[in-house]
Amino acid sequence: MTVAVCTIVRGRQTHLRRLLEGLRRQTSPPDHVVVAWMGGPDPRPAVPTGMPVDVVDAADPRTPLPLAAARNAARRGAADADVLVFLDVDVIPSSTLVADYARRCRTTGGLWSGQVDYLPEGVPADDAWTEAQLDVAAAPHPARTPPPADTRLGDPDLFWSLSFAMRAVDYDCLGGFDETFVGYGGEDTDFGRRADAAGLTLWRTPAARGWHQHHESTSPPVQHVHDIVGNAHTFHRRWGEWPMRGWLEAFHDQERVLFRPEDGILEAR
C-alpha cells in the first residue's frame, strides 16, 4: 500500500521546512508528500531535492485559510495513495510516525489520531534538532494527554485534524472535508462526525507521535470571527447543534457577535 503525507500551508515556511525534515528522517518514508499552498505574501514553497514532494495550489479569494478545500486539494494531489496521513504544517513528525499510521490503517482501518505534544517558543533553535531534545522540551496539550494504548474515541467531537491518518478509499467515500465550510473553524468537527456516522471507528494512539511547533495565537481567534460565525451556521443546519461554543460565547462576551443559542441566534456584529 502506498502512503502519502498531506499538509497545507500559508506562511510558516520554517515550520514547513522542519516538517519536511522530519519526513526525510522516517524509518519508512512516505511514497509521496503533497503540500497544498493556500497563497499569501510568502513565495510558493520550494520543493526540496531528493524527496517526492509536490506543491499544489489551493488559494481561495474568499478567505486566507481555506482549510477544508486545501486538504481536499492535497488529497487530489495524492491520487495514487492507499493511505493518507494529514499533518498540520506546525507538526514535526517522529521518525516512526508514517510507519505507525500505515500499519494501523492497513490492519485495522478507521480514522486514527496520533499523539502530538507542544513545544515552547524557541524550540527547536535550529534545524539540527533531535527527537530527544524535542521530547525533553515538549508537554502534552492539557486536553490531550496520551492514552496508555490504542483507544477508541467515544466522542467523535474529540477528533483533531492536527495529525491523522486513514485509508484513501474511506476519505473518498466521505467526500473529504465539506467545502461548504469556508475558511477557519468547524470543518474538522463535521468531518469527525461524518466519519462516525459512516461507521468508521475513530481511534487515538500514543504512537504516531509528533511535536507541535510554537506560533503566536489568540484565544478566541478574533481574526477568524466571520469565518467561525458562517461555519457555525453551516454546522448547525446539519447537526442541530452549535459547534465551537467556547469561542462563540467568548465572542459574545466581547460584543463581537450576538449569540443566543436557546433562540437559535448567532449574528456577527
Short mmCIF file of C-alpha atoms in Angstrom, two decimals:
data_model
loop_
_atom_site.label_atom_id
_atom_site.label_comp_id
_atom_site.label_asym_id
_atom_site.label_seq_id
_atom_site.Cartn_x
_atom_site.Cartn_y
_atom_site.Cartn_z
CA MET A 1 0.00 0.00 0.00
CA THR A 2 1.34 3.42 -0.94
CA VAL A 3 1.38 6.17 1.66
CA ALA A 4 1.08 9.91 1.05
CA VAL A 5 1.61 12.66 3.60
CA CYS A 6 -0.51 15.75 3.02
CA THR A 7 -0.06 19.17 4.58
CA ILE A 8 -1.48 22.62 3.96
CA VAL A 9 0.42 25.87 4.34
CA ARG A 10 0.14 29.64 4.28
CA GLY A 11 3.31 31.29 5.55
CA ARG A 12 5.05 29.16 8.19
CA GLN A 13 7.99 28.43 5.90
CA THR A 14 10.29 27.48 8.78
CA HIS A 15 7.66 25.15 10.20
CA LEU A 16 7.21 23.52 6.79
CA ARG A 17 10.95 23.03 6.41
CA ARG A 18 11.12 21.22 9.76
CA LEU A 19 8.08 19.08 8.95
CA LEU A 20 9.75 18.01 5.71
CA GLU A 21 13.00 17.31 7.54
CA GLY A 22 11.04 15.06 9.91
CA LEU A 23 9.63 13.22 6.91
CA ARG A 24 13.12 12.86 5.45
CA ARG A 25 14.16 11.04 8.65
CA GLN A 26 11.33 8.48 8.57
CA THR A 27 12.15 4.82 9.15
CA SER A 28 9.54 4.10 6.46
CA PRO A 29 9.47 7.14 4.18
CA PRO A 30 6.20 8.14 2.51
CA ASP A 31 5.83 7.40 -1.17
CA HIS A 32 4.57 10.91 -1.81
CA VAL A 33 4.33 14.24 0.01
CA VAL A 34 1.80 16.85 -1.10
CA VAL A 35 1.91 20.46 0.10
CA ALA A 36 -1.27 22.42 -0.60
CA TRP A 37 -0.30 26.09 -0.73
CA MET A 38 -3.05 28.50 0.33
CA GLY A 39 -1.30 31.55 -1.09
CA GLY A 40 -0.28 34.60 0.89
CA PRO A 41 2.59 37.08 0.77
CA ASP A 42 5.33 34.46 1.06
CA PRO A 43 6.62 32.84 -2.13
CA ARG A 44 5.32 29.48 -3.25
CA PRO A 45 7.12 26.82 -1.18
CA ALA A 46 10.22 25.43 -2.83
CA VAL A 47 10.33 21.68 -3.42
CA PRO A 48 13.30 20.10 -1.61
CA THR A 49 15.58 17.91 -3.66
CA GLY A 50 15.76 14.20 -3.02
CA MET A 51 12.19 13.86 -1.75
CA PRO A 52 8.96 13.02 -3.64
CA VAL A 53 7.29 16.35 -2.83
CA ASP A 54 4.73 18.19 -4.94
CA VAL A 55 3.19 21.60 -4.26
CA VAL A 56 -0.40 22.18 -5.40
CA ASP A 57 -2.25 25.49 -5.42
CA ALA A 58 -5.17 25.85 -3.01
CA ALA A 59 -5.71 29.61 -2.69
CA ASP A 60 -9.27 30.92 -2.31
CA PRO A 61 -10.06 34.63 -2.78
CA ARG A 62 -12.85 34.39 -0.19
CA THR A 63 -10.60 33.53 2.74
CA PRO A 64 -6.89 33.35 3.60
CA LEU A 65 -7.23 29.88 5.17
CA PRO A 66 -9.47 27.61 3.06
CA LEU A 67 -8.79 24.65 5.33
CA ALA A 68 -11.36 22.18 4.03
CA ALA A 69 -10.69 22.92 0.37
CA ALA A 70 -6.91 22.85 0.85
CA ARG A 71 -6.98 19.41 2.48
CA ASN A 72 -9.09 18.12 -0.39
CA ALA A 73 -6.66 19.65 -2.88
CA ALA A 74 -3.80 17.86 -1.13
CA ARG A 75 -5.70 14.59 -1.34
CA ARG A 76 -6.26 15.08 -5.09
CA GLY A 77 -2.54 15.63 -5.44
CA ALA A 78 -2.01 12.22 -3.81
CA ALA A 79 -4.31 10.44 -6.24
CA ASP A 80 -2.43 7.12 -6.21
CA ALA A 81 -2.12 6.76 -2.43
CA ASP A 82 -3.77 3.96 -0.47
CA VAL A 83 -3.13 5.54 2.94
CA LEU A 84 -3.38 9.27 3.64
CA VAL A 85 -1.54 10.93 6.51
CA PHE A 86 -2.53 14.53 7.22
CA LEU A 87 -0.23 16.75 9.27
CA ASP A 88 -0.69 20.40 10.10
CA VAL A 89 2.32 22.35 8.92
CA ASP A 90 3.22 23.08 12.56
CA VAL A 91 3.87 19.39 13.33
CA ILE A 92 7.33 17.81 13.31
CA PRO A 93 6.76 14.06 12.83
CA SER A 94 8.66 11.49 14.87
CA SER A 95 10.77 9.11 12.80
CA THR A 96 8.19 6.30 13.10
CA LEU A 97 5.04 8.37 12.52
CA VAL A 98 4.45 7.23 8.94
CA ALA A 99 5.11 3.58 9.77
CA ASP A 100 2.91 3.73 12.88
CA TYR A 101 -0.02 5.22 10.98
CA ALA A 102 0.41 3.00 7.92
CA ARG A 103 0.43 -0.20 9.96
CA ARG A 104 -2.76 0.74 11.80
CA CYS A 105 -4.58 1.82 8.65
CA ARG A 106 -3.60 -1.38 6.85
CA THR A 107 -4.50 -3.80 9.63
CA THR A 108 -7.41 -2.08 11.39
CA GLY A 109 -8.72 0.75 9.24
CA GLY A 110 -10.73 3.59 10.70
CA LEU A 111 -9.69 7.15 11.44
CA TRP A 112 -6.53 7.45 13.53
CA SER A 113 -5.19 10.40 15.53
CA GLY A 114 -1.64 10.24 16.90
CA GLN A 115 -0.12 11.91 19.92
CA VAL A 116 1.10 15.49 19.44
CA ASP A 117 2.98 17.27 22.22
CA TYR A 118 3.58 21.02 22.32
CA LEU A 119 6.94 22.77 22.10
CA PRO A 120 7.72 26.08 23.81
CA GLU A 121 8.84 29.16 21.93
CA GLY A 122 12.40 28.86 20.66
CA VAL A 123 12.44 25.06 20.40
CA PRO A 124 13.92 23.79 18.22
CA ALA A 125 16.51 26.54 17.98
CA ASP A 126 17.68 25.37 14.55
CA ASP A 127 17.26 22.56 12.05
CA ALA A 128 19.80 20.29 13.78
CA TRP A 129 17.19 19.09 16.30
CA THR A 130 17.00 15.61 17.73
CA GLU A 131 13.90 13.80 18.92
CA ALA A 132 15.42 13.53 22.39
CA GLN A 133 15.72 17.34 22.56
CA LEU A 134 12.11 17.78 21.47
CA ASP A 135 10.89 15.20 23.97
CA VAL A 136 12.60 16.96 26.87
CA ALA A 137 11.11 20.33 25.95
CA ALA A 138 7.59 19.28 24.93
CA ALA A 139 4.44 18.79 27.00
CA PRO A 140 1.06 17.30 26.12
CA HIS A 141 -1.87 19.59 25.46
CA PRO A 142 -3.90 19.77 28.71
CA ALA A 143 -6.92 18.28 26.94
CA ARG A 144 -4.92 15.66 25.02
CA THR A 145 -2.92 13.56 27.44
CA PRO A 146 -1.66 10.43 25.69
CA PRO A 147 -3.76 7.29 26.07
CA PRO A 148 -1.94 4.26 27.52
CA ALA A 149 -2.68 2.22 24.39
CA ASP A 150 -4.65 2.42 21.16
CA THR A 151 -8.09 3.60 22.30
CA ARG A 152 -11.42 4.10 20.60
CA LEU A 153 -12.76 7.64 20.76
CA GLY A 154 -16.14 7.57 22.46
CA ASP A 155 -16.99 11.06 21.21
CA PRO A 156 -16.35 11.95 17.54
CA ASP A 157 -16.14 15.61 18.52
CA LEU A 158 -12.75 14.76 20.05
CA PHE A 159 -11.33 14.14 16.56
CA TRP A 160 -8.47 16.53 15.93
CA SER A 161 -7.19 17.29 12.44
CA LEU A 162 -3.72 18.30 13.66
CA SER A 163 -2.39 14.82 12.87
CA PHE A 164 -4.50 11.97 11.49
CA ALA A 165 -4.49 9.12 9.01
CA MET A 166 -6.96 6.89 7.19
CA ARG A 167 -7.36 4.77 4.10
CA ALA A 168 -7.80 6.86 0.97
CA VAL A 169 -10.91 4.92 -0.03
CA ASP A 170 -12.58 5.91 3.25
CA TYR A 171 -11.63 9.56 2.78
CA ASP A 172 -13.15 9.49 -0.69
CA CYS A 173 -16.32 7.74 0.47
CA LEU A 174 -16.84 10.59 2.94
CA GLY A 175 -16.30 13.11 0.17
CA GLY A 176 -13.33 14.53 2.04
CA PHE A 177 -13.81 17.68 4.05
CA ASP A 178 -17.02 19.56 3.34
CA GLU A 179 -16.11 22.67 1.36
CA THR A 180 -19.30 24.45 2.39
CA PHE A 181 -17.19 25.18 5.47
CA VAL A 182 -15.33 28.21 4.13
CA GLY A 183 -12.18 29.29 5.89
CA TYR A 184 -11.44 28.56 9.51
CA GLY A 185 -13.41 26.56 12.04
CA GLY A 186 -15.84 23.67 12.35
CA GLU A 187 -14.75 21.66 9.33
CA ASP A 188 -12.82 19.11 11.39
CA THR A 189 -15.62 18.51 13.91
CA ASP A 190 -18.00 17.96 11.00
CA PHE A 191 -15.52 15.55 9.41
CA GLY A 192 -15.22 13.52 12.61
CA ARG A 193 -18.99 13.32 12.96
CA ARG A 194 -19.49 12.25 9.35
CA ALA A 195 -16.80 9.59 9.72
CA ASP A 196 -18.53 8.25 12.81
CA ALA A 197 -21.94 8.34 11.12
CA ALA A 198 -20.49 6.38 8.18
CA GLY A 199 -19.39 3.60 10.51
CA LEU A 200 -15.68 4.38 10.71
CA THR A 201 -14.10 3.72 14.09
CA LEU A 202 -12.24 6.75 15.44
CA TRP A 203 -9.03 5.90 17.28
CA ARG A 204 -6.37 7.64 19.35
CA THR A 205 -2.92 6.15 19.63
CA PRO A 206 0.07 7.07 21.80
CA ALA A 207 2.18 6.17 18.76
CA ALA A 208 2.46 8.18 15.50
CA ARG A 209 3.97 10.91 17.65
CA GLY A 210 4.65 14.48 16.63
CA TRP A 211 5.67 17.80 18.14
CA HIS A 212 3.71 21.00 17.58
CA GLN A 213 5.94 23.98 16.86
CA HIS A 214 5.18 27.18 18.72
CA HIS A 215 3.50 30.07 16.94
CA GLU A 216 1.61 33.15 18.03
CA SER A 217 -2.10 32.56 18.55
CA THR A 218 -5.14 34.26 20.04
CA SER A 219 -7.94 32.71 22.05
CA PRO A 220 -10.62 33.17 21.00
CA PRO A 221 -9.30 33.59 17.43
CA VAL A 222 -10.83 37.00 16.77
CA GLN A 223 -9.15 37.29 13.37
CA HIS A 224 -11.39 34.44 12.16
CA VAL A 225 -14.65 35.57 13.73
CA HIS A 226 -16.54 35.93 10.43
CA ASP A 227 -15.44 32.51 9.17
CA ILE A 228 -16.35 30.96 12.51
CA VAL A 229 -19.83 32.52 12.52
CA GLY A 230 -20.54 31.36 8.97
CA ASN A 231 -19.22 27.86 9.60
CA ALA A 232 -21.11 27.58 12.89
CA HIS A 233 -24.33 28.19 10.95
CA THR A 234 -23.33 25.54 8.39
CA PHE A 235 -22.69 23.06 11.20
CA HIS A 236 -25.92 23.96 13.00
CA ARG A 237 -28.00 23.39 9.88
CA ARG A 238 -26.57 19.90 9.52
CA TRP A 239 -26.32 18.72 13.11
CA GLY A 240 -28.80 20.87 15.03
CA GLU A 241 -26.08 21.98 17.46
CA TRP A 242 -23.71 24.91 17.73
CA PRO A 243 -20.01 23.97 17.47
CA MET A 244 -17.12 25.94 18.93
CA ARG A 245 -19.37 27.14 21.75
CA GLY A 246 -16.49 28.30 23.91
CA TRP A 247 -15.33 30.64 21.16
CA LEU A 248 -18.84 31.83 20.33
CA GLU A 249 -19.56 32.59 23.98
CA ALA A 250 -16.26 34.47 24.27
CA PHE A 251 -17.07 36.47 21.13
CA HIS A 252 -20.48 37.27 22.63
CA ASP A 253 -18.85 38.47 25.87
CA GLN A 254 -16.53 40.67 23.78
CA GLU A 255 -19.58 42.00 21.87
CA ARG A 256 -18.17 40.75 18.58
CA VAL A 257 -21.23 38.55 17.99
CA LEU A 258 -24.75 38.17 19.31
CA PHE A 259 -25.09 34.56 20.42
CA ARG A 260 -28.33 33.32 21.93
CA PRO A 261 -28.24 29.56 21.34
CA GLU A 262 -31.55 28.94 23.10
CA ASP A 263 -33.20 31.14 20.45
CA GLY A 264 -31.12 29.88 17.53
CA ILE A 265 -29.49 33.29 17.11
CA LEU A 266 -25.89 33.86 16.04
CA GLU A 267 -25.01 37.12 14.32
CA ALA A 268 -21.74 38.92 13.72
CA ARG A 269 -21.68 42.49 14.98
#
